[in-house]
Every structure is written in structure tokens, then in C-alpha cells.
């Protein structure tokens, strides 16, 4: 199988999976929940994390802040470069007649920026917090990824790529800052 054929097959599977998932968005309560979860991964939320956690654990406020700032700066740069290199169109621009529930903030879909930032933050917090919260944080990050598909602004593989990007940069940022 040629590379082109493999990519076409992968795209077809991605579109088919997307089509099944967005059938769920006919439920109003699910759309409201997806919007809420997606909003929880907007950038402003990440500014509050060090402040709130610093109240509970003052000793981690500086390493946590430095790691999140470093990680998010690298993640945003990587996300921007990847989006503008791949230039994958969003579902409404690929599937005739499809309309997303929300309007995306930028033109391209690969990788999902909300998902990559959510997985970066989850990874950093799991590695730095003195609590076992991995399950909760990764469930939240996974729900962010799913919400982006349910809302119709990303294909599933966009969110998988975002999860891998964010997790790997989060791990790297922790290693860099805590050396």
C-alpha cells in the first residue's frame, strides 16, 4: 500500500468515526456539557492553576508556574507550526452540509490545540502534585478531546495528535524545569 493510499484510508476512517460521534450532538444536554468541558480548556483557566494550587502547596508554586509557562509556550509554538504545516481543513469544510455546533477560533484542525493544552496541563500536574490525581486529570483531558469532536470542530485523529503532543511536551517540561 502506498503512503498516499494509507493516508486516504486513515482519513476515511477518521471521517467515518467523526460522523458516528457527531450524531450524539443532537442531544441538547450533551452539547451544553461539551461546551462547558471545552471551555474549561480555554487558556484563561490555565492562568488560575498555579494561583489556586499555590494556596494549598506554597512550596510548588514556582516550579509549577515555571513548568506550565515553559510547557505551554513550547506547546503553543509546536501547535501553531503543525497546524500551519499540515493545514488540515476542519469538518465543516470537508463534509458537505455539515455545520459545527460552535465556530472554531482558527482555520485548521490538526492537531487540536484545546486537547494538546489539556493533556500538557494534566501531565504536568500529575508529575508535580503531591496527590494521586492522574485518573481525574486524564479523564478531564480526554473529555476535552471528545468535546471538540462532539462540537464538530475536530476529527478524532486531531485530538489523538493533540493528546500525544501535549503529554510529551508536558513530560519534557517537567524534566527540564525540575533538573
Short mmCIF file of C-alpha atoms in Angstrom, two decimals:
data_model
loop_
_atom_site.label_atom_id
_atom_site.label_comp_id
_atom_site.label_asym_id
_atom_site.label_seq_id
_atom_site.Cartn_x
_atom_site.Cartn_y
_atom_site.Cartn_z
CA UNK A 1 0.00 0.00 0.00
CA UNK A 2 1.40 3.38 -0.95
CA UNK A 3 1.71 6.20 1.54
CA UNK A 4 -0.97 8.21 -0.26
CA UNK A 5 -3.38 5.27 -0.19
CA UNK A 6 -2.67 4.66 3.51
CA UNK A 7 -3.34 8.33 4.32
CA UNK A 8 -6.56 8.28 2.30
CA UNK A 9 -7.71 5.17 4.17
CA UNK A 10 -6.81 6.75 7.50
CA UNK A 11 -8.71 9.93 6.56
CA UNK A 12 -11.76 7.88 5.53
CA UNK A 13 -11.75 6.03 8.86
CA UNK A 14 -11.34 9.33 10.70
CA UNK A 15 -14.31 10.87 8.87
CA UNK A 16 -16.44 7.76 9.49
CA UNK A 17 -15.62 7.82 13.21
CA UNK A 18 -16.30 11.55 13.34
CA UNK A 19 -19.69 11.05 11.66
CA UNK A 20 -20.71 8.47 14.28
CA UNK A 21 -19.62 10.68 17.18
CA UNK A 22 -21.32 13.87 15.97
CA UNK A 23 -24.62 12.01 15.79
CA UNK A 24 -24.57 12.36 19.59
CA UNK A 25 -24.70 16.15 19.36
CA UNK A 26 -28.42 16.11 18.61
CA UNK A 27 -28.95 15.94 22.37
CA UNK A 28 -29.04 19.46 23.79
CA UNK A 29 -27.77 18.45 27.22
CA UNK A 30 -24.75 16.72 25.66
CA UNK A 31 -23.96 19.82 23.59
CA UNK A 32 -24.19 22.02 26.70
CA UNK A 33 -21.88 19.68 28.59
CA UNK A 34 -19.46 19.52 25.64
CA UNK A 35 -19.36 23.32 25.50
CA UNK A 36 -18.68 23.51 29.25
CA UNK A 37 -15.89 20.92 29.09
CA UNK A 38 -14.37 22.60 26.04
CA UNK A 39 -14.48 25.99 27.77
CA UNK A 40 -12.64 24.51 30.76
CA UNK A 41 -9.68 24.07 28.41
CA UNK A 42 -9.59 27.70 27.28
CA UNK A 43 -6.34 29.49 28.05
CA UNK A 44 -7.61 31.71 30.89
CA UNK A 45 -8.22 28.64 33.06
CA UNK A 46 -4.55 27.69 32.96
CA UNK A 47 -3.56 31.03 34.48
CA UNK A 48 -5.57 30.21 37.61
CA UNK A 49 -3.99 26.80 38.24
CA UNK A 50 -0.72 27.93 39.86
CA UNK A 51 -2.55 30.54 41.93
CA UNK A 52 -5.13 28.11 43.30
CA UNK A 53 -2.71 25.25 43.87
CA UNK A 54 -0.17 27.64 45.39
CA UNK A 55 -2.67 28.28 48.18
CA UNK A 56 -2.67 24.59 49.05
CA UNK A 57 1.00 23.83 48.40
CA UNK A 58 3.06 27.05 48.53
CA UNK A 59 6.29 25.10 48.02
CA UNK A 60 5.29 24.05 44.48
CA UNK A 61 4.04 27.38 43.16
CA UNK A 62 7.33 28.39 41.48
CA UNK A 63 8.26 25.03 39.91
CA UNK A 64 4.64 24.57 38.84
CA UNK A 65 4.39 28.06 37.34
CA UNK A 66 7.76 27.75 35.57
CA UNK A 67 6.87 24.32 34.19
CA UNK A 68 3.42 25.37 32.97
CA UNK A 69 4.70 28.58 31.37
CA UNK A 70 7.59 26.77 29.68
CA UNK A 71 5.43 23.85 28.58
CA UNK A 72 2.57 25.97 27.30
CA UNK A 73 4.95 28.27 25.39
CA UNK A 74 6.55 25.28 23.65
CA UNK A 75 3.17 23.61 23.11
CA UNK A 76 1.64 26.76 21.57
CA UNK A 77 4.60 27.19 19.22
CA UNK A 78 4.53 23.50 18.22
CA UNK A 79 0.75 23.56 17.78
CA UNK A 80 0.95 26.66 15.59
CA UNK A 81 3.74 25.25 13.42
CA UNK A 82 1.97 21.89 12.99
CA UNK A 83 -1.40 23.48 12.20
CA UNK A 84 0.09 25.73 9.58
CA UNK A 85 2.23 22.96 8.10
CA UNK A 86 -0.47 20.29 7.76
CA UNK A 87 -3.32 22.73 7.02
CA UNK A 88 -5.97 20.09 7.56
CA UNK A 89 -9.41 21.53 6.99
CA UNK A 90 -11.98 21.38 9.76
CA UNK A 91 -15.01 19.08 9.44
CA UNK A 92 -17.44 21.77 8.15
CA UNK A 93 -15.01 22.45 5.30
CA UNK A 94 -14.62 18.75 4.46
CA UNK A 95 -18.10 17.28 4.91
CA UNK A 96 -20.71 18.85 2.61
CA UNK A 97 -23.68 20.25 4.53
CA UNK A 98 -22.16 19.71 7.97
CA UNK A 99 -22.26 22.58 10.46
CA UNK A 100 -20.34 22.55 13.71
CA UNK A 101 -22.06 23.43 16.98
CA UNK A 102 -19.50 26.18 17.66
CA UNK A 103 -17.27 28.29 15.47
CA UNK A 104 -13.60 27.37 15.72
CA UNK A 105 -11.15 30.11 16.60
CA UNK A 106 -8.79 29.31 13.71
CA UNK A 107 -8.85 27.79 10.25
CA UNK A 108 -7.16 24.40 10.55
CA UNK A 109 -7.85 21.37 12.72
CA UNK A 110 -4.68 19.28 13.10
CA UNK A 111 -3.68 18.99 15.91
CA UNK A 112 -6.34 20.02 18.43
CA UNK A 113 -4.96 22.89 20.49
CA UNK A 114 -7.54 22.53 23.28
CA UNK A 115 -6.62 18.86 23.60
CA UNK A 116 -2.87 19.40 23.49
CA UNK A 117 -3.03 22.11 26.18
CA UNK A 118 -5.34 19.99 28.36
CA UNK A 119 -3.04 16.95 28.18
CA UNK A 120 0.01 19.12 28.82
CA UNK A 121 -1.57 20.58 31.97
CA UNK A 122 -2.79 17.16 33.12
CA UNK A 123 0.68 15.65 32.64
CA UNK A 124 2.45 18.49 34.46
CA UNK A 125 0.02 18.34 37.39
CA UNK A 126 0.23 14.54 37.64
CA UNK A 127 4.02 14.72 37.76
CA UNK A 128 4.31 17.67 40.17
CA UNK A 129 1.38 17.48 42.60
CA UNK A 130 1.76 15.54 45.83
CA UNK A 131 -1.56 13.78 45.18
CA UNK A 132 -2.65 10.82 43.11
CA UNK A 133 -4.98 12.68 40.76
CA UNK A 134 -3.90 11.15 37.45
CA UNK A 135 -7.20 9.42 36.82
CA UNK A 136 -9.26 12.58 37.27
CA UNK A 137 -6.94 14.79 35.25
CA UNK A 138 -6.64 12.40 32.32
CA UNK A 139 -10.40 11.80 32.31
CA UNK A 140 -10.88 15.58 32.13
CA UNK A 141 -8.32 15.92 29.31
CA UNK A 142 -9.96 13.03 27.42
CA UNK A 143 -13.38 14.67 27.83
CA UNK A 144 -11.90 17.88 26.39
CA UNK A 145 -10.76 15.87 23.37
CA UNK A 146 -14.17 14.21 22.97
CA UNK A 147 -15.96 17.55 23.39
CA UNK A 148 -14.02 19.02 20.48
CA UNK A 149 -15.25 16.19 18.24
CA UNK A 150 -18.84 16.33 19.56
CA UNK A 151 -18.90 20.08 18.90
CA UNK A 152 -17.84 19.37 15.32
CA UNK A 153 -14.59 21.34 15.18
CA UNK A 154 -12.13 18.42 15.12
CA UNK A 155 -11.77 14.96 13.68
CA UNK A 156 -10.85 12.22 16.20
CA UNK A 157 -7.25 11.96 14.96
CA UNK A 158 -6.78 15.70 15.53
CA UNK A 159 -7.46 15.10 19.21
CA UNK A 160 -5.24 11.99 19.37
CA UNK A 161 -2.38 14.04 17.92
CA UNK A 162 -3.14 16.83 20.39
CA UNK A 163 -3.07 14.39 23.32
CA UNK A 164 0.29 12.98 22.24
CA UNK A 165 1.74 16.44 21.64
CA UNK A 166 0.58 17.86 24.96
CA UNK A 167 1.56 14.83 27.04
CA UNK A 168 5.04 14.63 25.56
CA UNK A 169 5.74 18.35 25.93
CA UNK A 170 4.34 18.28 29.48
CA UNK A 171 6.67 15.43 30.42
CA UNK A 172 9.62 17.18 28.77
CA UNK A 173 8.88 20.50 30.53
CA UNK A 174 8.81 18.78 33.94
CA UNK A 175 12.17 17.12 33.20
CA UNK A 176 13.67 20.43 32.08
CA UNK A 177 12.46 22.54 35.00
CA UNK A 178 12.97 20.02 37.80
CA UNK A 179 16.55 19.05 36.87
#
